[in-house]
Short mmCIF file of C-alpha atoms and ligand atoms in Angstrom, two decimals:
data_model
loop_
_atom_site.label_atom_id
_atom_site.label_comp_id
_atom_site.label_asym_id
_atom_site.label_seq_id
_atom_site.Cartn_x
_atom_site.Cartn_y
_atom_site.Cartn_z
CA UNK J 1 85.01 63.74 -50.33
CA UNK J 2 84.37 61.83 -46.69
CA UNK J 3 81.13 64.19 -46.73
CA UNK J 4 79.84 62.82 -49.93
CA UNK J 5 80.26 59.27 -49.05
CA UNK J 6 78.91 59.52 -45.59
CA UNK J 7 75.79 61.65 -47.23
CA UNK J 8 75.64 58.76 -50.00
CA UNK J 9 75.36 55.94 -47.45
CA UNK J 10 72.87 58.15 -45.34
CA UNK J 11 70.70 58.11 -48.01
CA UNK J 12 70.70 54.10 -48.91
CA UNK J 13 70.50 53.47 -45.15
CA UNK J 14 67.72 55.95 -44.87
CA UNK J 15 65.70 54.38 -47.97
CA UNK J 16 66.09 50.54 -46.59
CA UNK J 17 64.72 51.89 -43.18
CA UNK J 18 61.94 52.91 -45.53
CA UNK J 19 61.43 49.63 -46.97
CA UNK J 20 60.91 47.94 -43.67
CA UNK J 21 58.41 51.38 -42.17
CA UNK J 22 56.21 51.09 -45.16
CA UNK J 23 56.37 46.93 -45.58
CA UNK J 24 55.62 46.06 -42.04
CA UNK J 25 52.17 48.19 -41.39
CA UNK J 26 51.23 45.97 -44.59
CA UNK J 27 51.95 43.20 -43.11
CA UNK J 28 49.68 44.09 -39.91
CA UNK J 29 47.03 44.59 -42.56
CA UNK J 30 46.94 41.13 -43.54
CA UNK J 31 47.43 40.00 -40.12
CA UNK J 32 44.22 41.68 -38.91
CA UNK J 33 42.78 40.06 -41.51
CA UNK J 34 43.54 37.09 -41.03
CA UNK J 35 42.51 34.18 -38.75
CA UNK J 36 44.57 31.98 -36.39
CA UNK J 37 46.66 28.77 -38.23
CA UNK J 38 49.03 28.69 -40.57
CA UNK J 39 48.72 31.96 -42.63
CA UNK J 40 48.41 33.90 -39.35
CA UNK J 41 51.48 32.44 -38.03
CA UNK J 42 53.52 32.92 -41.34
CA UNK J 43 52.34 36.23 -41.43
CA UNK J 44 53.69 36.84 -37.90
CA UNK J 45 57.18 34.67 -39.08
CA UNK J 46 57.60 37.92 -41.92
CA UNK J 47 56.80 40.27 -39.78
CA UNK J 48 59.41 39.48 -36.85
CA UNK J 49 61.98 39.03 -39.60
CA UNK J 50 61.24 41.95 -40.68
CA UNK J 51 61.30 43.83 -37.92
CA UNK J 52 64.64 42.90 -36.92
CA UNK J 53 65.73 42.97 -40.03
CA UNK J 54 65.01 46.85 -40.58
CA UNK J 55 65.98 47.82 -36.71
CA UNK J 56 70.18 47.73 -37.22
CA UNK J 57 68.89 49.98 -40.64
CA UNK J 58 67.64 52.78 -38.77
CA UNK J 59 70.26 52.77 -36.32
CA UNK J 60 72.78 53.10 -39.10
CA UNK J 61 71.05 55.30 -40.91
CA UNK J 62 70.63 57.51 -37.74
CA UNK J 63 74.12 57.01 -36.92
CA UNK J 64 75.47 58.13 -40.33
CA UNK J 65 73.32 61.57 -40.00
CA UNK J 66 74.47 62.18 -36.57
CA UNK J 67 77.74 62.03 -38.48
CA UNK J 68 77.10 64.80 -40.80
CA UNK J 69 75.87 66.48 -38.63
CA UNK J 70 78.25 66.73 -35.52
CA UNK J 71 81.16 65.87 -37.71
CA UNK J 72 80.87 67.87 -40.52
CA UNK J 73 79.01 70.72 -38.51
CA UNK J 74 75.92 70.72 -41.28
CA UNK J 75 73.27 72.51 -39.57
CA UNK J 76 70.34 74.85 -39.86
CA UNK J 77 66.77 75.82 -38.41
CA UNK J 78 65.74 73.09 -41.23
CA UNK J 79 67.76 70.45 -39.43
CA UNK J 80 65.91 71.37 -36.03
CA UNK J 81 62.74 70.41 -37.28
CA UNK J 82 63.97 67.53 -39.39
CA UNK J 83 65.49 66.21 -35.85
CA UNK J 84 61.72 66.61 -34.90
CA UNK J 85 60.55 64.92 -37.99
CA UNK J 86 63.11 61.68 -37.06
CA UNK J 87 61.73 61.54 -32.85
CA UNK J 88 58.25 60.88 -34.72
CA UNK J 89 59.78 57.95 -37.06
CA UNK J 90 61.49 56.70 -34.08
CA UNK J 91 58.64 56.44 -32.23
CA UNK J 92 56.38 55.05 -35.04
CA UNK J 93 59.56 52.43 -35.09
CA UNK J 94 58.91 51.48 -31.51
CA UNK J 95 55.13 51.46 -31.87
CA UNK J 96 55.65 48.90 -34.79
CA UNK J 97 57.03 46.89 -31.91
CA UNK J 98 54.53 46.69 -29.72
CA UNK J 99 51.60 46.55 -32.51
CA UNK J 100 54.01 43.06 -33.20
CA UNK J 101 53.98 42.11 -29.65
CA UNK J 102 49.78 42.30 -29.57
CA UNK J 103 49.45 40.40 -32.72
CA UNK J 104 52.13 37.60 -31.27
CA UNK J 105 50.10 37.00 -27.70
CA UNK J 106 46.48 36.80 -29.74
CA UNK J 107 45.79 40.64 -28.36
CA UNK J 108 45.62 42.88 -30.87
CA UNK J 109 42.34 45.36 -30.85
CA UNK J 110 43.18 47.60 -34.39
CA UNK J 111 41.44 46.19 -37.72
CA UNK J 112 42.55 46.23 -41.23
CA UNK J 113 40.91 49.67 -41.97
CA UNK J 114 42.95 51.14 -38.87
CA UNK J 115 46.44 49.52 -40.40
CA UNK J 116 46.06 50.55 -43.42
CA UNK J 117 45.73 54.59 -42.43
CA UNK J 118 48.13 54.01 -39.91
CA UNK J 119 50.79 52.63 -42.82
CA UNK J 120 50.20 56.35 -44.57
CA UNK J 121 52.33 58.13 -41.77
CA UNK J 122 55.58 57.05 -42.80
CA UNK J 123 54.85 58.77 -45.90
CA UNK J 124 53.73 62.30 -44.65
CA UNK J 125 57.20 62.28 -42.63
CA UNK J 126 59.28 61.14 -45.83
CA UNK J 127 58.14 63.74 -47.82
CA UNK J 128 58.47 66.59 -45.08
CA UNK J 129 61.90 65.21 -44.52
CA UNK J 130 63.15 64.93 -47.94
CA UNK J 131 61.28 68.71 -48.48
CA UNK J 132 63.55 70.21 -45.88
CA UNK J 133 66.96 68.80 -46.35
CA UNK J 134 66.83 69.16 -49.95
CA UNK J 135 65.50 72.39 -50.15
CA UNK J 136 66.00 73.81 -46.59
CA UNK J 137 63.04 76.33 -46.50
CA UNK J 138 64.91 77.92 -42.91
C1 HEM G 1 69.46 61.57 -36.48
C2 HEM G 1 68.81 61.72 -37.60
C3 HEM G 1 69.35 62.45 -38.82
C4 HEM G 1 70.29 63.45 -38.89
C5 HEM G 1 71.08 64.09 -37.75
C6 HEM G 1 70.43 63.80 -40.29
C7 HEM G 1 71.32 64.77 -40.76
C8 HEM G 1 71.55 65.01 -42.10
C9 HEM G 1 72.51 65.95 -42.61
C10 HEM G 1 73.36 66.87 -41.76
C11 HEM G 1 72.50 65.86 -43.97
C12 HEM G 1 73.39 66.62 -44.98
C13 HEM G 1 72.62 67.76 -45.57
C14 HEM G 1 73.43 68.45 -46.64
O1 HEM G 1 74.42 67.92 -47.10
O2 HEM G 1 73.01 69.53 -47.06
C15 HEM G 1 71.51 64.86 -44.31
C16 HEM G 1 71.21 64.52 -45.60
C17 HEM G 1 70.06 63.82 -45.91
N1 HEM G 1 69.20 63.22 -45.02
FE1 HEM G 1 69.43 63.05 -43.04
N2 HEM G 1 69.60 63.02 -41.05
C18 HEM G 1 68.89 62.20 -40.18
C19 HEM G 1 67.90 61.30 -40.51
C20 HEM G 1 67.34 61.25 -41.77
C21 HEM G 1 66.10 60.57 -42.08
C22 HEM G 1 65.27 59.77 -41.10
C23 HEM G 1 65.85 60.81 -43.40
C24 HEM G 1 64.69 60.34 -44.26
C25 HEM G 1 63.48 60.43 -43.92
C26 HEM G 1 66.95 61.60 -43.92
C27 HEM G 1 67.08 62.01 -45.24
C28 HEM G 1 68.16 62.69 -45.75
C29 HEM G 1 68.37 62.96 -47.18
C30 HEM G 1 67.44 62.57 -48.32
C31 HEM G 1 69.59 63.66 -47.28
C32 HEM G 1 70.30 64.16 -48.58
C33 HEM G 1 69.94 65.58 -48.84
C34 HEM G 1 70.77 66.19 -49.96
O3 HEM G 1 71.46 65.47 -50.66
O4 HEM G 1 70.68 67.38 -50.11
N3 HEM G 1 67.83 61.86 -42.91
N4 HEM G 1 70.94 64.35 -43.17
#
């Protein structure tokens, strides 16, 4: 029963993380769009909400499939290359981060075109991810 709860919270944890990876790069959109004043620095207000906000998600979320993993001893080739799957989110994550930290000191370079491809890579890993520990191909 443990398993099921663990897997249930994984899953909420995993789908708030979500909320924040596909919210923020939206936000960035606007951002680039807009100029400095008030907007911009509302803008920049959600954003570093947000991204604190959605950090303590992922760890959990992370934490919680470590869990069923190592303490339920789920595992499989399809697990290797989910684990693969998560080092890109997690670095996405990070690179949320610093695309923050540019738009805070007045330096970022990307425009609104760039943001809003860049917000589609979330998606690409969601679906791979959700593809391979539902129906865990190897
Ligand atoms: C350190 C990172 C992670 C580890 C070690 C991990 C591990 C696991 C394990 C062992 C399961 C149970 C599979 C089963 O019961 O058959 C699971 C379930 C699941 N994980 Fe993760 N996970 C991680 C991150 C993620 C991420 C980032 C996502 C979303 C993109 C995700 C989505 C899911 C989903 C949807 C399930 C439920 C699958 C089902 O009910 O069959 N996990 N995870």
């Amino acid at each position: 029963m443990a398993y099921l709860y663990v897997k249930a919270f994984h899953i909420v944890l995993v789908t708030a993380w979500f909320a924040g990876l596909f919210y923020l790069p939206r936000i960035f959109v606007n951002l680039a769009m807009a100029s400095p004043g008030a907007e911009y620095d509302r803008l920049l207000l959600m954003a570093r909400k947000l991204y604190r906000f959605m950090t303590p998600l992922a760890v959990l979320a992370l934490a919680l499939g470590l869990w069923l993993w190592l303490g339920f001893g789920i595992s499989g080739g399809w697990l290797h290359a989910k684990l693969a799957l998560v080092g890109v989110l997690l670095g996405y994550h990070a690179w949320c981060g610093r695309l923050y930290a540019a738009f805070a000191e007045h330096r970022n370079r990307h425009g609104h075109v760039w943001f809003r491809w860049f917000n589609e890579l979330p998606v690409l890993v969601l679906v791979a991810v959700v593809v391979l520990v539902v129906v865990k191909p190897f």
